Short mmCIF file of C-alpha atoms in Angstrom, two decimals:
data_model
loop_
_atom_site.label_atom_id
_atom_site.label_comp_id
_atom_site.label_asym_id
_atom_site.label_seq_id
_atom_site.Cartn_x
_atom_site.Cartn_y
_atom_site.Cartn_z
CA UNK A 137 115.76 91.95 112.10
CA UNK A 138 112.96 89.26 110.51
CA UNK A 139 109.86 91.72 110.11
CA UNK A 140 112.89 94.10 108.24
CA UNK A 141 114.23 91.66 106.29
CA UNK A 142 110.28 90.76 105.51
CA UNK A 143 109.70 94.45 104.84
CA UNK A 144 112.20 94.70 102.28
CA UNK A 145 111.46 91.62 100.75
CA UNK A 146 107.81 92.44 100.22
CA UNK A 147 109.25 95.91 98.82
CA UNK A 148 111.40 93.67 96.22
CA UNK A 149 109.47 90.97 95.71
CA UNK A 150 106.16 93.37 94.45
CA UNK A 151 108.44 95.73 92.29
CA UNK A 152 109.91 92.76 91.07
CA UNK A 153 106.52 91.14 90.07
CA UNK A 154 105.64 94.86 88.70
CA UNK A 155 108.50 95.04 86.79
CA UNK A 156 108.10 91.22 85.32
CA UNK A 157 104.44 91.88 84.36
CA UNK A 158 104.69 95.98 82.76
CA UNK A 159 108.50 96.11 82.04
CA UNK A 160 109.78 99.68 82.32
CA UNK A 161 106.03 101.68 82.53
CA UNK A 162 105.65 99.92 85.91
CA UNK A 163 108.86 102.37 87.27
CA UNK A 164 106.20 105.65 87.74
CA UNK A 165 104.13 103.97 89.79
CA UNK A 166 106.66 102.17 92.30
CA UNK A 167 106.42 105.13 94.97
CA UNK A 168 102.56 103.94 95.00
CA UNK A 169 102.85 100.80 95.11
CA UNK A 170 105.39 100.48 97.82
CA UNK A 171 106.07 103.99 99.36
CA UNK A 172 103.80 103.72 101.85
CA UNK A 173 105.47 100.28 102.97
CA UNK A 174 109.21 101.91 102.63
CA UNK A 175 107.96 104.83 104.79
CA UNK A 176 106.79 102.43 107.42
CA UNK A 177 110.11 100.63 107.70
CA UNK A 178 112.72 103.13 107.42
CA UNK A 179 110.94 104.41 110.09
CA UNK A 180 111.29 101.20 112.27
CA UNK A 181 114.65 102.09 111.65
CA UNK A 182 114.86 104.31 113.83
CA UNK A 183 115.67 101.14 116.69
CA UNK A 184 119.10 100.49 115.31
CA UNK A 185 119.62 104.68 116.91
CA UNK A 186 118.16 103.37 119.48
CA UNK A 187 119.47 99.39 120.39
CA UNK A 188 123.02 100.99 121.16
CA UNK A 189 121.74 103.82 123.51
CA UNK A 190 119.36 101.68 125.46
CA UNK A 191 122.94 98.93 125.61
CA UNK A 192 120.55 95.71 123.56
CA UNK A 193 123.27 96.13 120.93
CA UNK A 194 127.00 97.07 120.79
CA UNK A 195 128.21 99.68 118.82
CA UNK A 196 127.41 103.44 118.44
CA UNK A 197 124.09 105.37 117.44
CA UNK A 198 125.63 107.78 115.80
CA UNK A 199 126.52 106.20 112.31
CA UNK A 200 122.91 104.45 112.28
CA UNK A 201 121.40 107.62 112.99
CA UNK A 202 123.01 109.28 109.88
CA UNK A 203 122.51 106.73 107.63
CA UNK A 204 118.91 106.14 108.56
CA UNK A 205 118.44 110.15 108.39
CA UNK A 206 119.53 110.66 105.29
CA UNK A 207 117.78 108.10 103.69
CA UNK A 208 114.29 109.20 105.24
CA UNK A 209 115.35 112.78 104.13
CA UNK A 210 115.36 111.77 100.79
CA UNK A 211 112.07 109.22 101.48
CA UNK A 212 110.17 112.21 103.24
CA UNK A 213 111.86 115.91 102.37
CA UNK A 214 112.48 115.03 98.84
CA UNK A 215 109.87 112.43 97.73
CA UNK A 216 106.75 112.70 99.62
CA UNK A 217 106.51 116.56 99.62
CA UNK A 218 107.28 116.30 95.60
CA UNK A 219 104.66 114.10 94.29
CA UNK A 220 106.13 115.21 90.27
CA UNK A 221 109.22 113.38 92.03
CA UNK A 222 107.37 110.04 92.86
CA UNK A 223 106.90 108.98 88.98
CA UNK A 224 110.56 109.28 87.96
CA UNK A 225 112.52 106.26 87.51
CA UNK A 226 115.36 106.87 89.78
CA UNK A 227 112.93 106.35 92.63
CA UNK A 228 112.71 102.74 91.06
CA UNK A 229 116.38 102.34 91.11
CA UNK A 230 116.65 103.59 94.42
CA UNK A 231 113.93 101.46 96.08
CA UNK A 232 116.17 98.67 94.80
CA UNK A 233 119.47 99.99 95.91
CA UNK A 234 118.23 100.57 99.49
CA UNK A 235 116.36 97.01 99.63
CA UNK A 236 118.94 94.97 97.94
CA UNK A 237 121.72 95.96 100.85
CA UNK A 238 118.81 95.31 103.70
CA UNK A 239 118.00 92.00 102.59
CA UNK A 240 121.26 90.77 103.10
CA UNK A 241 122.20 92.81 106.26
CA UNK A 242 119.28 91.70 107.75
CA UNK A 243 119.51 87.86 107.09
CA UNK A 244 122.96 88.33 108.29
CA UNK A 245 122.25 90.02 111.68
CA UNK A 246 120.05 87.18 112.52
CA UNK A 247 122.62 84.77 111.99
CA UNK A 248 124.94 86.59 114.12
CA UNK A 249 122.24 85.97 116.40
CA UNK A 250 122.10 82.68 116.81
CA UNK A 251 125.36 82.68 116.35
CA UNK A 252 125.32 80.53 113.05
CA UNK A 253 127.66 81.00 110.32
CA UNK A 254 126.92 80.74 106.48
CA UNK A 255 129.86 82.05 104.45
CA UNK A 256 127.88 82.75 101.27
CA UNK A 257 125.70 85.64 103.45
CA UNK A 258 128.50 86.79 105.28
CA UNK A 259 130.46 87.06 101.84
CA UNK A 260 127.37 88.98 100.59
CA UNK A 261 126.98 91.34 103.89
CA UNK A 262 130.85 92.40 103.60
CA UNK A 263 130.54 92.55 99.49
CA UNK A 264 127.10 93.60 97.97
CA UNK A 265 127.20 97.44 99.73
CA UNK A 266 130.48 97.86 97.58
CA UNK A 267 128.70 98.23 94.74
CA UNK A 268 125.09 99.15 95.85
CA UNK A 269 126.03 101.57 98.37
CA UNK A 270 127.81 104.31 95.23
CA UNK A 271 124.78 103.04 93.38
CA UNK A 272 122.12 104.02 96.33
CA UNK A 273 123.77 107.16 96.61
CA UNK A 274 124.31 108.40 93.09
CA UNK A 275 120.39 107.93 93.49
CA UNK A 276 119.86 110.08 95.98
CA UNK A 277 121.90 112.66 94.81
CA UNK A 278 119.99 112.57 91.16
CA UNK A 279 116.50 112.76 93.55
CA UNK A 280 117.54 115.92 95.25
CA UNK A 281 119.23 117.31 92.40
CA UNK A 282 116.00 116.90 90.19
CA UNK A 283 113.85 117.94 92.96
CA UNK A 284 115.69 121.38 93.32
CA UNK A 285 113.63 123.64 90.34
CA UNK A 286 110.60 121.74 91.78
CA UNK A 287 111.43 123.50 95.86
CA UNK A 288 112.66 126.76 93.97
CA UNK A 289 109.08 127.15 91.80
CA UNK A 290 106.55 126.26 94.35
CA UNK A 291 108.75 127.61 97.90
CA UNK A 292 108.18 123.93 99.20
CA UNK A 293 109.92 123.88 102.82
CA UNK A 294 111.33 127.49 102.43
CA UNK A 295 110.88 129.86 104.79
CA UNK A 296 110.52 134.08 103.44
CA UNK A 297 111.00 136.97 105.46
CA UNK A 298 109.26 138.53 106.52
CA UNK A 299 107.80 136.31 109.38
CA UNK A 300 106.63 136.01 113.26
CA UNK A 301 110.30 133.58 113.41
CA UNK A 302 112.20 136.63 111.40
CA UNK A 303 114.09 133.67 109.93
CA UNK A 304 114.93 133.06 106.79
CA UNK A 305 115.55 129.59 105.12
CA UNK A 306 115.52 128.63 101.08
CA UNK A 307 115.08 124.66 100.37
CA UNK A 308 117.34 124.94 97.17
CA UNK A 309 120.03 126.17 98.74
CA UNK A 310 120.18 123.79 101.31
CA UNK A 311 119.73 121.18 98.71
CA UNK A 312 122.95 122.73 96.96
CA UNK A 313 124.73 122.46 100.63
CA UNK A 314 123.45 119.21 101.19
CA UNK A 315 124.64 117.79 97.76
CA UNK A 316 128.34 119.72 98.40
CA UNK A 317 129.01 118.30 101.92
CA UNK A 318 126.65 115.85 103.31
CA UNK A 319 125.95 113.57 100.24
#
């Protein structure tokens, strides 16, 4: 819970000090200056699937694992196999969406920990996702809708027949799916 909480604070803290110093032209270049360190933690991720499984935590894996897979779709499908994508400012807004919520949920966790109570985070942990979580997903969905003529010009992630598989599969139109049911 501390090195994520650190993670997303370093994420926050250096777009914020971007942002401070270059206004709005430092928004193209926030998927190089932090991807690499979003990549890395949304990966760590992973360990909330895996806390309940293993019994460390209570609770299920199975809402973890869908939240923390569809953000890493969007981190890894949609932004690092569209490098056009990595310069728009939605990826700005979305950095900040996703590390807002984390550095209050992890805070919050570790105070559950110890079993120590502060009203204003647990306030915060129940309240901010009300408003970030739309926020963080209206984001996504504006990534993978923008990415779509990008996966239907260059066949990124599609699969054409014929093929040794002799499978067929078309990255837009799972993107449409995706946006209809799973977003």
């Amino acid at each position: 819970n501390l090195f994520q909480f650190i993670g997303f604070m370093y994420i926050l803290v250096v777009m914020g000090i971007r942002y401070s110093r270059d206004n709005a032209e430092s928004m193209p270049g926030t998927y190089e200056a932090v991807g690499n360190a979003l990549k890395f933690i949304q990966l760590i991720q992973y360990l909330e699937v895996m806390h309940p499984i293993f019994g460390y935590t209570k609770g299920g894996a199975l809402i973890p694992f869908l939240q923390v897979s569809g953000r890493n779709f969007v981190l890894f499908a949609m932004l690092e196999h569209e490098p056009r994508m990595m310069t728009k400012p939605v990826v700005f807004y979305l950095f900040v969406m996703w590390s807002l919520v984390e550095v209050v949920r992890y805070p919050y966790y570790l105070t559950q920990l110890f079993k120590f109570e502060i009203g204003l985070l647990t306030w915060l942990r129940y309240t901010i996702w009300i408003p970030l979580y739309p926020l963080g997903v209206l984001c996504e969905g504006i990534v993978i809708l923008r990415n779509i003529p990008y996966f239907e010009e260059t066949k990124r992630l599609s699969l054409e027949m014929p093929n040794k598989l002799n499978f067929a599969f078309h990255m837009p139109t799972f993107l449409y799916l995706y946006l209809t049911f799973l977003l």
